[in-house]
Structures are given as structure tokens and as C-alpha cells.
Amino acid sequence: GSTNPKPLQVILIPGAKLYQCPVCYKTLASSGTYYRHLRCVHLKLRPYACPECSLTFSQKFHRDSHVKKFHN
């Protein structure tokens, strides 16, 4: 068998434009926030590294805020 997990599916709630996470059942307002939630919370991706101290962040905004607060 394959060692790759099945892709997570979006569950659209009938009568509403909400997306529900199939892992934790949190509802989110858009597909963009749904996919960001999956990347940050469940996949634990942190692709944005601080160029000064190498801390990593799940979102570019958080990295940029860190750099502004601690390295400027």
C-alpha cells in the first residue's frame, strides 16, 4: 500500500458558504482560510524563516511582524 495519506476534503455546509475541517470540525468562512488552517494547524508547516535569527513562522505576516519588532 501507499504511505501517502489521502488528501483532506473540503466539506461544504449545506445552505451556507462555510468550510468545515474534516480533522477538527472547525468551520471557516472561505476556502483560503480553510487551506491556511490546514497548513498551519494540522500540517504544522512553517515555511517563513526570519533572516536574522532563523525562527520560523506559519504565515508571512507573522514573520514580517517579528522582524519589525525584534530586528529593526
PDB file of N, CA, C and O in Angstrom, residues 3-4 7-8 11 16 18 21 23-24 29-30 33-35 41 43-44 50-52 54-55 58 62 68-69:
ATOM      1  N   THR A   3       2.161   4.891   1.310  1.00  0.00           N
ATOM      2  CA  THR A   3       2.393   5.524   2.607  1.00  0.00           C
ATOM      3  C   THR A   3       1.892   6.958   2.627  1.00  0.00           C
ATOM      4  O   THR A   3       1.943   7.611   3.654  1.00  0.00           O
ATOM      5  N   ASN A   4       1.415   7.463   1.490  1.00  0.00           N
ATOM      6  CA  ASN A   4       0.892   8.821   1.429  1.00  0.00           C
ATOM      7  C   ASN A   4      -0.532   8.861   1.967  1.00  0.00           C
ATOM      8  O   ASN A   4      -1.355   8.036   1.597  1.00  0.00           O
ATOM      9  N   PRO A   7      -5.741  12.839   0.526  1.00  0.00           N
ATOM     10  CA  PRO A   7      -5.906  14.289   0.642  1.00  0.00           C
ATOM     11  C   PRO A   7      -7.153  14.624   1.451  1.00  0.00           C
ATOM     12  O   PRO A   7      -8.152  13.928   1.386  1.00  0.00           O
ATOM     13  N   LEU A   8      -7.066  15.677   2.235  1.00  0.00           N
ATOM     14  CA  LEU A   8      -8.211  16.119   3.029  1.00  0.00           C
ATOM     15  C   LEU A   8      -9.218  16.801   2.122  1.00  0.00           C
ATOM     16  O   LEU A   8      -8.848  17.533   1.220  1.00  0.00           O
ATOM     17  N   ILE A  11     -15.524  20.108   3.259  1.00  0.00           N
ATOM     18  CA  ILE A  11     -16.930  19.762   3.497  1.00  0.00           C
ATOM     19  C   ILE A  11     -17.710  21.077   3.478  1.00  0.00           C
ATOM     20  O   ILE A  11     -17.558  21.906   4.364  1.00  0.00           O
ATOM     21  N   ALA A  16     -25.017  27.253   3.516  1.00  0.00           N
ATOM     22  CA  ALA A  16     -24.101  28.289   3.998  1.00  0.00           C
ATOM     23  C   ALA A  16     -22.797  28.201   3.224  1.00  0.00           C
ATOM     24  O   ALA A  16     -22.428  27.136   2.739  1.00  0.00           O
ATOM     25  N   LEU A  18     -19.733  28.033   4.187  1.00  0.00           N
ATOM     26  CA  LEU A  18     -18.740  27.730   5.208  1.00  0.00           C
ATOM     27  C   LEU A  18     -18.019  26.448   4.824  1.00  0.00           C
ATOM     28  O   LEU A  18     -18.594  25.570   4.194  1.00  0.00           O
ATOM     29  N   CYS A  21     -13.439  21.820   8.568  1.00  0.00           N
ATOM     30  CA  CYS A  21     -12.238  20.997   8.601  1.00  0.00           C
ATOM     31  C   CYS A  21     -12.623  19.562   8.950  1.00  0.00           C
ATOM     32  O   CYS A  21     -13.301  19.335   9.959  1.00  0.00           O
ATOM     33  N   VAL A  23     -10.717  17.320  10.034  1.00  0.00           N
ATOM     34  CA  VAL A  23      -9.874  16.818  11.119  1.00  0.00           C
ATOM     35  C   VAL A  23     -10.428  17.243  12.478  1.00  0.00           C
ATOM     36  O   VAL A  23     -10.628  16.429  13.366  1.00  0.00           O
ATOM     37  N   CYS A  24     -10.708  18.563  12.638  1.00  0.00           N
ATOM     38  CA  CYS A  24     -11.135  19.074  13.941  1.00  0.00           C
ATOM     39  C   CYS A  24     -12.549  19.665  13.915  1.00  0.00           C
ATOM     40  O   CYS A  24     -13.050  20.103  14.947  1.00  0.00           O
ATOM     41  N   ALA A  29     -14.687  30.534   6.998  1.00  0.00           N
ATOM     42  CA  ALA A  29     -15.522  31.340   6.116  1.00  0.00           C
ATOM     43  C   ALA A  29     -15.153  31.262   4.642  1.00  0.00           C
ATOM     44  O   ALA A  29     -15.967  31.599   3.790  1.00  0.00           O
ATOM     45  N   SER A  30     -13.938  30.821   4.317  1.00  0.00           N
ATOM     46  CA  SER A  30     -13.549  30.781   2.901  1.00  0.00           C
ATOM     47  C   SER A  30     -12.608  29.615   2.663  1.00  0.00           C
ATOM     48  O   SER A  30     -12.012  29.074   3.602  1.00  0.00           O
ATOM     49  N   THR A  33      -9.044  30.540   3.970  1.00  0.00           N
ATOM     50  CA  THR A  33      -8.799  30.361   5.404  1.00  0.00           C
ATOM     51  C   THR A  33      -8.813  28.881   5.781  1.00  0.00           C
ATOM     52  O   THR A  33      -8.086  28.470   6.685  1.00  0.00           O
ATOM     53  N   TYR A  34      -9.597  28.094   5.070  1.00  0.00           N
ATOM     54  CA  TYR A  34      -9.612  26.642   5.294  1.00  0.00           C
ATOM     55  C   TYR A  34      -8.234  26.045   5.006  1.00  0.00           C
ATOM     56  O   TYR A  34      -7.668  25.317   5.829  1.00  0.00           O
ATOM     57  N   TYR A  35      -7.674  26.368   3.828  1.00  0.00           N
ATOM     58  CA  TYR A  35      -6.374  25.799   3.465  1.00  0.00           C
ATOM     59  C   TYR A  35      -5.259  26.339   4.354  1.00  0.00           C
ATOM     60  O   TYR A  35      -4.335  25.606   4.702  1.00  0.00           O
ATOM     61  N   VAL A  41      -2.239  24.518  11.237  1.00  0.00           N
ATOM     62  CA  VAL A  41      -2.664  23.787  12.427  1.00  0.00           C
ATOM     63  C   VAL A  41      -2.379  22.288  12.314  1.00  0.00           C
ATOM     64  O   VAL A  41      -1.808  21.692  13.232  1.00  0.00           O
ATOM     65  N   LEU A  43      -0.930  20.417   9.424  1.00  0.00           N
ATOM     66  CA  LEU A  43       0.309  20.005   8.759  1.00  0.00           C
ATOM     67  C   LEU A  43       1.536  20.612   9.423  1.00  0.00           C
ATOM     68  O   LEU A  43       2.652  20.182   9.173  1.00  0.00           O
ATOM     69  N   LYS A  44       1.321  21.618  10.276  1.00  0.00           N
ATOM     70  CA  LYS A  44       2.380  22.285  11.044  1.00  0.00           C
ATOM     71  C   LYS A  44       3.486  22.848  10.158  1.00  0.00           C
ATOM     72  O   LYS A  44       4.657  22.834  10.528  1.00  0.00           O
ATOM     73  N   CYS A  50      12.871  33.732   9.653  1.00  0.00           N
ATOM     74  CA  CYS A  50      13.446  35.050   9.901  1.00  0.00           C
ATOM     75  C   CYS A  50      14.871  35.059   9.358  1.00  0.00           C
ATOM     76  O   CYS A  50      15.656  34.168   9.678  1.00  0.00           O
ATOM     77  N   PRO A  51      15.237  36.064   8.563  1.00  0.00           N
ATOM     78  CA  PRO A  51      16.592  36.107   8.008  1.00  0.00           C
ATOM     79  C   PRO A  51      17.651  36.456   9.057  1.00  0.00           C
ATOM     80  O   PRO A  51      18.837  36.235   8.834  1.00  0.00           O
ATOM     81  N   GLU A  52      17.223  36.957  10.203  1.00  0.00           N
ATOM     82  CA  GLU A  52      18.163  37.377  11.249  1.00  0.00           C
ATOM     83  C   GLU A  52      18.439  36.267  12.262  1.00  0.00           C
ATOM     84  O   GLU A  52      19.574  36.080  12.670  1.00  0.00           O
ATOM     85  N   SER A  54      16.572  32.989  12.299  1.00  0.00           N
ATOM     86  CA  SER A  54      16.124  31.683  11.809  1.00  0.00           C
ATOM     87  C   SER A  54      14.905  31.094  12.530  1.00  0.00           C
ATOM     88  O   SER A  54      14.619  29.916  12.367  1.00  0.00           O
ATOM     89  N   LEU A  55      14.185  31.890  13.326  1.00  0.00           N
ATOM     90  CA  LEU A  55      12.889  31.423  13.808  1.00  0.00           C
ATOM     91  C   LEU A  55      11.996  31.219  12.595  1.00  0.00           C
ATOM     92  O   LEU A  55      12.144  31.918  11.587  1.00  0.00           O
ATOM     93  N   SER A  58       4.424  30.255  10.458  1.00  0.00           N
ATOM     94  CA  SER A  58       3.475  29.617   9.547  1.00  0.00           C
ATOM     95  C   SER A  58       2.916  30.600   8.525  1.00  0.00           C
ATOM     96  O   SER A  58       2.428  30.197   7.478  1.00  0.00           O
ATOM     97  N   HIS A  62       3.257  37.006  10.126  1.00  0.00           N
ATOM     98  CA  HIS A  62       3.842  36.808  11.444  1.00  0.00           C
ATOM     99  C   HIS A  62       5.354  36.958  11.404  1.00  0.00           C
ATOM    100  O   HIS A  62       5.944  37.537  12.322  1.00  0.00           O
ATOM    101  N   LYS A  68      10.084  43.178  12.216  1.00  0.00           N
ATOM    102  CA  LYS A  68       9.875  44.599  12.529  1.00  0.00           C
ATOM    103  C   LYS A  68      10.047  44.855  14.037  1.00  0.00           C
ATOM    104  O   LYS A  68      10.657  45.844  14.444  1.00  0.00           O
ATOM    105  N   LYS A  69       9.515  43.966  14.855  1.00  0.00           N
ATOM    106  CA  LYS A  69       9.544  44.164  16.318  1.00  0.00           C
ATOM    107  C   LYS A  69      10.927  43.913  16.919  1.00  0.00           C
ATOM    108  O   LYS A  69      11.369  44.644  17.794  1.00  0.00           O
TER     109      LYS A  69
END
